[in-house]
Amino acid sequence: MYDGAGFEQHGVNAQKIDPAQFGTGHNSVLRYCRTDKNAIGIVVSQDGNVRIILSSGRSLIMWETVKLLRYNCFLGVQREPPKIG
């Protein structure tokens, strides 16, 4: 699996990420994205980190530490995301 930011610049020469460092939730999304080449996996960890995973050819690519700047609640009011920790 490749680092997303590095893969954009360096292709298959990008830094590789060892999937063994992740738990059950991440590995479930990794398997799903490997099976469904059109899927975009989004993993939100308990520690608040957000990662995006997708397939490109025969490779999996993960963007780590995705930042959520703002979100809209159902009432259309713009709020800051909740602070974790």
CSV table of C-alpha atoms in Angstrom, one decimal:
chain,number,residue,atom,x,y,z
A,1,MET,CA,0.0,0.0,0.0
A,2,TYR,CA,1.3,3.4,-0.9
A,3,ASP,CA,1.2,6.8,0.8
A,4,GLY,CA,-1.3,8.9,-1.2
A,5,ALA,CA,0.6,12.2,-1.2
A,6,GLY,CA,3.8,10.4,-2.3
A,7,PHE,CA,1.9,8.4,-4.9
A,8,GLU,CA,0.6,11.5,-6.6
A,9,GLN,CA,4.2,12.7,-7.1
A,10,HIS,CA,6.3,9.6,-7.4
A,11,GLY,CA,3.9,6.8,-8.5
A,12,VAL,CA,5.1,3.3,-7.5
A,13,ASN,CA,8.3,4.8,-6.2
A,14,ALA,CA,6.3,6.4,-3.3
A,15,GLN,CA,6.8,5.4,0.3
A,16,LYS,CA,5.0,2.2,1.2
A,17,ILE,CA,2.8,1.9,4.3
A,18,ASP,CA,2.7,-1.4,6.1
A,19,PRO,CA,-1.0,-2.4,6.6
A,20,ALA,CA,0.0,-4.7,9.5
A,21,GLN,CA,0.2,-1.6,11.7
A,22,PHE,CA,-3.6,-1.0,11.5
A,23,GLY,CA,-6.4,-2.8,13.3
A,24,THR,CA,-9.5,-4.7,12.2
A,25,GLY,CA,-11.5,-1.7,10.9
A,26,HIS,CA,-8.7,-0.4,8.7
A,27,ASN,CA,-8.0,-3.9,7.4
A,28,SER,CA,-11.7,-4.5,6.6
A,29,VAL,CA,-11.8,-1.3,4.5
A,30,LEU,CA,-8.5,-2.3,2.8
A,31,ARG,CA,-9.9,-5.7,1.8
A,32,TYR,CA,-13.1,-4.1,0.5
A,33,CYS,CA,-11.2,-1.5,-1.6
A,34,ARG,CA,-9.0,-4.2,-3.0
A,35,THR,CA,-12.1,-6.2,-4.0
A,36,ASP,CA,-14.2,-3.3,-5.3
A,37,LYS,CA,-11.9,-1.2,-7.6
A,38,ASN,CA,-14.5,1.7,-7.7
A,39,ALA,CA,-14.8,2.0,-3.9
A,40,ILE,CA,-13.4,4.9,-1.9
A,41,GLY,CA,-12.9,3.8,1.8
A,42,ILE,CA,-13.1,6.4,4.6
A,43,VAL,CA,-11.8,5.3,8.0
A,44,VAL,CA,-12.3,7.4,11.1
A,45,SER,CA,-10.2,6.2,14.0
A,46,GLN,CA,-11.1,6.5,17.6
A,47,ASP,CA,-8.1,8.8,18.0
A,48,GLY,CA,-9.8,11.2,15.5
A,49,ASN,CA,-7.5,10.5,12.5
A,50,VAL,CA,-9.3,10.2,9.1
A,51,ARG,CA,-7.8,8.2,6.3
A,52,ILE,CA,-9.0,7.7,2.7
A,53,ILE,CA,-8.2,4.5,0.8
A,54,LEU,CA,-8.7,3.6,-2.8
A,55,SER,CA,-7.3,1.3,-5.5
A,56,SER,CA,-5.2,2.3,-8.4
A,57,GLY,CA,-4.5,-0.5,-10.8
A,58,ARG,CA,-3.1,-3.3,-8.6
A,59,SER,CA,-2.1,-1.0,-5.7
A,60,LEU,CA,-3.9,0.4,-2.7
A,61,ILE,CA,-3.3,4.0,-1.8
A,62,MET,CA,-3.9,5.6,1.6
A,63,TRP,CA,-4.1,9.3,2.4
A,64,GLU,CA,-3.4,9.7,6.0
A,65,THR,CA,-4.2,12.5,8.4
A,66,VAL,CA,-7.0,13.9,6.3
A,67,LYS,CA,-8.1,17.2,7.9
A,68,LEU,CA,-11.8,18.0,8.3
A,69,LEU,CA,-12.0,21.8,8.4
A,70,ARG,CA,-15.8,22.3,8.7
A,71,TYR,CA,-19.0,20.4,8.5
A,72,ASN,CA,-22.6,21.3,8.1
A,73,CYS,CA,-25.2,19.8,10.4
A,74,PHE,CA,-28.7,18.9,9.2
A,75,LEU,CA,-30.0,22.4,10.0
A,76,GLY,CA,-27.5,24.0,7.6
A,77,VAL,CA,-25.6,25.8,10.4
A,78,GLN,CA,-21.9,25.8,9.8
A,79,ARG,CA,-19.9,24.7,12.9
A,80,GLU,CA,-16.3,23.9,13.8
A,81,PRO,CA,-15.7,20.1,14.1
A,82,PRO,CA,-15.7,18.8,17.7
A,83,LYS,CA,-12.3,18.7,19.5
A,84,ILE,CA,-11.1,15.3,20.3
A,85,GLY,CA,-8.9,14.7,23.4
